[in-house]
Coordinates of C-alpha atoms and ligand atoms in Angstrom, one line a residue:
M1 CA -34.1 -3.4 -5.1
T2 CA -33.7 -5.4 -8.5
I3 CA -30.8 -8.3 -8.7
T4 CA -29.2 -9.3 -11.3
R5 CA -26.6 -12.2 -12.5
D6 CA -24.5 -10.9 -15.2
E7 CA -28.0 -10.2 -16.9
A8 CA -29.0 -7.4 -19.8
T9 CA -25.9 -4.9 -18.6
T10 CA -23.1 -6.9 -19.7
S11 CA -22.6 -5.7 -23.5
R12 CA -20.3 -2.6 -22.8
D13 CA -21.3 1.6 -23.4
S14 CA -18.9 2.6 -25.9
E15 CA -20.1 5.9 -25.2
L16 CA -18.7 5.3 -21.4
P17 CA -14.6 6.2 -20.7
R18 CA -12.5 3.0 -20.3
P19 CA -9.9 3.6 -18.0
S20 CA -7.2 2.2 -18.8
S21 CA -5.3 2.0 -15.2
L22 CA -6.4 1.7 -11.4
E23 CA -5.3 5.3 -11.0
E24 CA -8.3 6.2 -13.4
V25 CA -11.3 5.3 -11.9
P26 CA -12.6 7.3 -9.4
G27 CA -12.7 6.2 -6.0
W28 CA -11.3 6.4 -2.5
F29 CA -8.7 3.5 -2.7
W30 CA -5.4 4.0 -1.7
P31 CA -2.2 2.4 -2.2
L32 CA -1.4 1.4 1.2
D33 CA -4.9 -0.9 0.8
Q34 CA -4.6 -2.0 -2.8
H35 CA -1.4 -4.2 -1.6
L36 CA -3.3 -5.0 1.1
F37 CA -6.2 -6.5 -0.6
A38 CA -3.7 -7.9 -2.4
W39 CA -2.0 -9.8 0.4
F40 CA -5.6 -10.9 1.8
L41 CA -6.8 -12.0 -1.2
G42 CA -3.9 -13.9 -3.0
H43 CA -2.2 -15.4 -0.3
R44 CA -1.6 -18.7 -0.3
T45 CA -2.1 -20.9 3.0
P46 CA -4.6 -23.3 4.3
L47 CA -5.9 -20.4 6.2
N48 CA -7.3 -18.7 2.9
P49 CA -8.9 -22.2 0.7
P50 CA -11.9 -21.0 -2.1
G51 CA -14.8 -19.2 -0.9
D52 CA -16.8 -15.7 -2.0
L53 CA -16.4 -12.3 -1.9
L54 CA -18.9 -9.5 -0.7
E55 CA -18.2 -6.3 -1.1
M56 CA -21.1 -3.1 0.0
G57 CA -20.7 -0.2 -1.5
C58 CA -19.4 -0.5 -4.9
Y59 CA -19.1 2.7 -5.8
L60 CA -17.5 3.1 -9.6
G61 CA -15.1 -0.2 -8.6
K62 CA -11.9 0.8 -7.7
S63 CA -12.0 -1.3 -5.2
T64 CA -14.1 -3.9 -6.8
I65 CA -11.9 -4.1 -9.6
V66 CA -9.1 -5.3 -7.3
M67 CA -11.2 -7.8 -5.7
G68 CA -12.1 -9.5 -8.8
A69 CA -8.8 -10.0 -10.5
F70 CA -8.1 -12.1 -7.0
L71 CA -11.4 -14.4 -8.0
R72 CA -10.7 -18.3 -7.6
D73 CA -12.2 -20.5 -10.2
G74 CA -15.8 -21.5 -8.2
E75 CA -15.6 -18.4 -6.4
K76 CA -18.3 -15.6 -6.7
L77 CA -18.4 -12.0 -6.6
T78 CA -21.1 -10.1 -5.6
V79 CA -21.5 -6.3 -4.6
C80 CA -24.5 -4.3 -3.0
D81 CA -24.5 -0.7 -3.9
L82 CA -27.5 1.5 -4.4
F83 CA -26.6 3.2 -7.9
G84 CA -27.7 6.7 -7.1
A85 CA -31.4 5.2 -6.6
E86 CA -34.2 8.1 -5.2
D87 CA -35.3 5.6 -2.0
G88 CA -33.1 3.6 0.3
Y89 CA -29.8 6.0 1.1
T90 CA -30.1 7.0 5.1
K91 CA -28.9 10.4 4.4
E92 CA -30.4 13.1 2.1
A93 CA -27.0 14.5 1.5
T94 CA -25.3 11.1 0.4
K95 CA -27.4 10.8 -1.8
A96 CA -27.8 13.7 -3.1
F97 CA -23.6 13.4 -3.5
Y98 CA -23.8 10.1 -5.6
Q99 CA -26.9 11.2 -8.0
R100 CA -24.2 13.4 -9.3
S101 CA -21.6 10.5 -10.4
L102 CA -22.6 7.1 -9.4
T103 CA -24.2 5.1 -12.4
R104 CA -24.6 1.4 -12.7
R105 CA -23.6 1.8 -16.1
A106 CA -20.5 3.2 -15.0
F107 CA -19.9 0.9 -12.5
E108 CA -19.8 -1.8 -14.8
A109 CA -18.5 -0.2 -17.6
N110 CA -14.8 0.2 -15.3
Y111 CA -14.9 -3.3 -14.2
L112 CA -15.2 -5.2 -17.2
A113 CA -11.9 -2.6 -18.6
F114 CA -10.3 -4.5 -16.3
N115 CA -11.8 -8.2 -16.0
D116 CA -13.8 -10.7 -17.9
T117 CA -17.0 -11.0 -16.5
L118 CA -19.7 -8.6 -14.2
P119 CA -20.3 -9.5 -10.4
D120 CA -23.6 -10.9 -8.9
V121 CA -24.7 -6.8 -9.0
V122 CA -27.1 -6.6 -6.0
E123 CA -28.8 -3.2 -7.1
G124 CA -30.0 -1.8 -3.4
R125 CA -29.8 -1.6 0.3
T126 CA -27.3 -3.6 1.9
D127 CA -30.2 -4.7 4.5
V128 CA -31.1 -7.3 2.3
L129 CA -28.1 -9.5 2.2
A130 CA -28.5 -10.5 5.4
S131 CA -31.0 -13.1 3.6
L132 CA -29.2 -13.6 0.3
I133 CA -25.6 -14.5 1.4
E134 CA -25.2 -18.1 2.9
E135 CA -23.9 -18.8 5.5
D136 CA -19.7 -18.8 6.2
S137 CA -19.6 -18.7 2.4
C138 CA -17.2 -16.1 2.2
R139 CA -13.4 -15.3 2.2
F140 CA -13.6 -11.6 2.1
V141 CA -15.7 -9.0 3.1
H142 CA -15.0 -5.2 2.3
I143 CA -17.3 -3.1 3.8
D144 CA -17.7 0.5 2.7
A145 CA -21.6 0.8 1.8
S146 CA -23.3 3.5 4.5
H147 CA -21.6 5.0 6.8
M148 CA -24.0 5.6 9.6
Y149 CA -24.2 4.2 12.9
D150 CA -27.2 1.6 13.2
D151 CA -26.1 1.0 9.0
V152 CA -22.4 -0.1 9.6
R153 CA -23.3 -2.5 12.7
G154 CA -26.0 -4.2 10.5
D155 CA -23.9 -5.1 7.8
I156 CA -21.4 -6.3 10.3
L157 CA -24.0 -8.5 11.4
T158 CA -24.6 -9.6 7.7
A159 CA -20.3 -10.3 7.1
K160 CA -19.9 -12.7 10.4
K161 CA -23.1 -14.3 9.3
A162 CA -21.4 -14.2 6.2
L163 CA -18.0 -15.1 6.1
R164 CA -16.5 -18.5 7.2
E165 CA -14.5 -18.4 10.7
D166 CA -10.7 -17.5 9.1
G167 CA -12.8 -15.2 6.7
I168 CA -11.6 -11.8 6.4
L169 CA -13.5 -8.3 7.2
V170 CA -12.7 -5.5 5.6
L171 CA -14.5 -1.8 7.4
D172 CA -13.3 0.8 5.6
D173 CA -13.2 4.4 6.9
Y174 CA -12.9 3.1 11.0
R175 CA -10.7 6.5 11.9
T176 CA -12.1 9.0 9.6
E177 CA -13.5 12.7 11.0
H178 CA -16.7 13.0 9.7
T179 CA -17.9 9.3 9.9
P180 CA -17.4 8.8 13.7
G181 CA -20.5 5.9 13.0
V182 CA -18.4 3.8 12.0
A183 CA -15.5 4.2 14.3
A184 CA -18.1 3.0 16.9
A185 CA -19.9 0.0 15.4
S186 CA -16.0 -1.2 14.2
W187 CA -15.0 -1.1 17.6
E188 CA -18.3 -2.3 19.1
A189 CA -17.6 -5.8 16.3
V190 CA -14.2 -5.9 18.4
F191 CA -15.3 -5.8 21.8
C192 CA -19.2 -6.8 22.3
H193 CA -18.7 -9.5 18.7
G194 CA -15.5 -11.1 18.7
L195 CA -14.1 -9.7 15.6
R196 CA -10.4 -10.0 16.1
P197 CA -8.3 -6.9 14.3
V198 CA -5.1 -8.1 12.2
M199 CA -4.5 -4.5 10.9
L200 CA -5.4 -0.9 10.7
S201 CA -4.0 1.6 7.5
S202 CA -4.9 4.6 7.5
N203 CA -8.4 4.2 6.1
K204 CA -9.3 0.7 6.5
L205 CA -9.5 -1.8 9.5
Y206 CA -8.4 -5.4 8.3
G207 CA -9.7 -8.2 11.3
T208 CA -11.1 -12.1 11.1
W209 CA -13.5 -13.9 13.8
G210 CA -10.5 -17.0 13.1
D211 CA -6.9 -16.8 14.8
P212 CA -4.5 -13.9 13.9
A213 CA -1.8 -15.0 15.1
P214 CA -0.6 -17.0 11.6
L215 CA -1.8 -14.5 9.3
R216 CA -0.4 -11.2 11.2
E217 CA 3.1 -12.9 11.5
A218 CA 2.8 -13.7 7.5
L219 CA 1.6 -9.8 6.8
L220 CA 4.5 -8.4 8.8
T221 CA 6.7 -10.3 6.6
E222 CA 5.1 -9.0 3.4
L223 CA 5.0 -5.3 5.3
R224 CA 8.9 -4.9 5.6
T225 CA 9.3 -6.2 2.5
I226 CA 7.7 -2.5 0.9
P227 CA 10.3 0.0 0.9
K228 CA 10.3 2.8 3.7
C229 CA 7.0 1.0 5.2
V230 CA 8.1 0.5 8.5
P231 CA 4.7 -1.1 10.2
G232 CA 4.3 -1.9 14.2
I233 CA 2.6 -3.4 16.7
Q234 CA 0.0 -2.4 19.1
E235 CA -2.0 -4.1 21.4
I236 CA -5.1 -2.9 21.7
A237 CA -7.3 -4.7 25.0
G238 CA -4.9 -8.0 24.4
H239 CA -5.0 -7.8 20.5
D240 CA -1.4 -7.2 18.9
V241 CA -2.3 -5.5 15.7
I242 CA -0.3 -3.8 13.4
R243 CA -0.4 -0.5 11.9
A244 CA 1.0 1.6 9.8
S245 CA 0.3 4.8 7.5
R246 CA -0.1 4.6 3.6
G247 CA 2.2 8.5 3.6
K248 CA 5.5 6.0 4.9
I249 CA 5.2 4.0 1.6
P250 CA 6.7 6.0 -1.3
A251 CA 7.1 4.9 -4.7
P252 CA 10.2 2.3 -5.3
D253 CA 12.7 4.9 -6.9
L254 CA 13.3 3.0 -9.7
V255 CA 11.5 0.2 -11.9
T256 CA 14.4 -2.7 -13.1
S257 CA 12.5 -4.6 -15.2
C258 CA 9.2 -4.7 -17.1
H259 CA 7.9 -8.1 -15.6
P260 CA 5.7 -8.2 -12.8
R261 CA 7.6 -11.2 -10.9
R262 CA 10.7 -8.8 -10.7
V263 CA 8.0 -5.4 -9.2
Y264 CA 8.0 -5.2 -5.7
S265 CA 4.7 -6.4 -3.1
P266 CA 1.0 -6.3 -5.5
A267 CA 2.8 -7.0 -8.7
R268 CA 4.6 -9.8 -7.1
V269 CA 1.6 -11.1 -4.8
L270 CA -0.1 -10.5 -7.7
S271 CA 1.8 -13.5 -10.1
S272 CA 3.5 -15.5 -7.5
T273 CA 0.0 -16.9 -6.6
A274 CA -1.5 -19.4 -8.7
A275 CA -4.0 -20.6 -7.1
G276 CA -5.4 -16.4 -6.6
A277 CA -4.5 -15.0 -9.4
P278 CA -6.5 -14.3 -12.8
K279 CA -6.8 -16.3 -14.9
S280 CA -5.7 -14.2 -18.0
G281 CA -2.0 -14.1 -17.8
S282 CA -2.2 -10.4 -19.9
L283 CA -4.3 -9.4 -17.5
A284 CA -3.0 -10.5 -14.5
R285 CA 0.1 -8.5 -15.8
R286 CA -2.2 -5.0 -16.6
I287 CA -3.6 -5.1 -13.6
A288 CA -0.2 -5.3 -11.6
V289 CA 1.0 -2.9 -12.7
D290 CA -2.0 -0.7 -12.7
L291 CA -2.0 -1.8 -9.1
L292 CA 1.1 0.1 -8.4
P293 CA 1.5 3.8 -7.3
P294 CA 1.0 6.6 -10.1
V295 CA 5.0 6.7 -10.8
V296 CA 5.9 3.0 -11.0
T297 CA 3.3 2.2 -13.3
R298 CA 4.3 4.7 -15.9
A299 CA 8.4 4.0 -15.1
L300 CA 7.1 0.3 -15.9
R301 CA 5.3 1.1 -19.4
K302 CA 8.6 3.5 -20.6
A303 CA 10.6 0.7 -19.6
C304 CA 8.2 -1.5 -21.3
R305 CA 7.8 0.2 -24.1
A306 CA 11.4 0.8 -24.7
R307 CA 12.3 -3.1 -24.7
G308 CA 9.8 -3.3 -28.0
Ligands
SAM401 C1 -17.8 5.7 -0.6 S1 -18.3 4.5 -2.0 C2 -17.4 3.0 -2.2 C3 -16.3 3.3 -2.5 C4 -15.3 2.0 -3.6 N1 -15.5 0.6 -2.0 C5 -14.1 2.6 -3.9 O1 -13.3 2.2 -3.7 O2 -13.8 3.1 -4.6 C6 -19.7 4.0 -0.9 C7 -20.9 3.6 -2.0 O3 -22.1 2.9 -1.5 C8 -23.1 3.7 -1.9 N2 -24.1 3.2 -0.3 C9 -24.0 4.2 0.2 N3 -25.4 3.6 1.5 C10 -25.8 2.7 1.0 C11 -26.3 1.9 1.3 N4 -27.3 1.8 3.1 N5 -26.7 -0.1 0.1 C12 -26.5 0.1 -0.2 N6 -25.7 1.0 -0.8 C13 -25.3 2.1 -0.2 C14 -23.1 4.5 -2.3 O4 -23.8 4.8 -3.4 C15 -21.4 4.5 -2.8 O5 -21.5 4.1 -4.1

């Protein structure tokens, strides 16, 4: 295992393809979750003071790019991945899969196409994070590494220690057919380790060890502004949990302005949260545009071109 902080590999690799939109980055990070990441990372309330961000399992950077866009001054983003290493994967088949498409250089090239500085990269199993990440230091942790029960269980306990009380935990694939171990570990965290679920998308569970009520109210208000997103509440063992499906959110019909502030949800979140916004205005606008569903992005670019 090697641990580096912005070392050696920060130079851009001209041989690697340079994505110009988030859509071009391979990965499993769908528009509703892009909205939700933008909202949880960008909203400004007393419940969202500064804190570090941690991602377990970055693959080629699709979700990491969005997390990095919301880093505030003084905050740190750490990512941990095996990047196709010979040793470390719990399952041989998983290793074989990632060795076909994943390298650390490709992750870094993708990330640097959207953000100026690499995150701290921990190249190794997520097990090592327990001793590396400071207790109560994080405001947001995304778990999307191994999908085996024992591994995810350990990752959740690491996240619990790393998160401050009102921090947000995101669990990928908590209900996917081929990942029953993630489902088991996720609901075990709810029933046995005090995690309070706030939001269930088709692919991710969003929870907190803090008070979920203010988050739930504010998030419901936000989701109702997204056309045809009809969020519902389900009570699960005493927890009122929001749910919405990614399939219910179509792209808006028209884009009337090329100013991100006037485009719905992620762009608005990105452009209206000074403390949570990226430092560079042009980068903010670029990421904002890239976060939109592809059809909107294309329309937006066309509108911008037409306006010169
Ligand atoms: C599903 S992908 C992550 C997808 C990414 N978050 C996205 O949204 O595009 C899972 C990643 O976890 C990594 N991984 C799998 N098992 C791991 C482990 N035990 N420790 C660290 N990384 C692991 C894989 O190399 C892969 O890059």
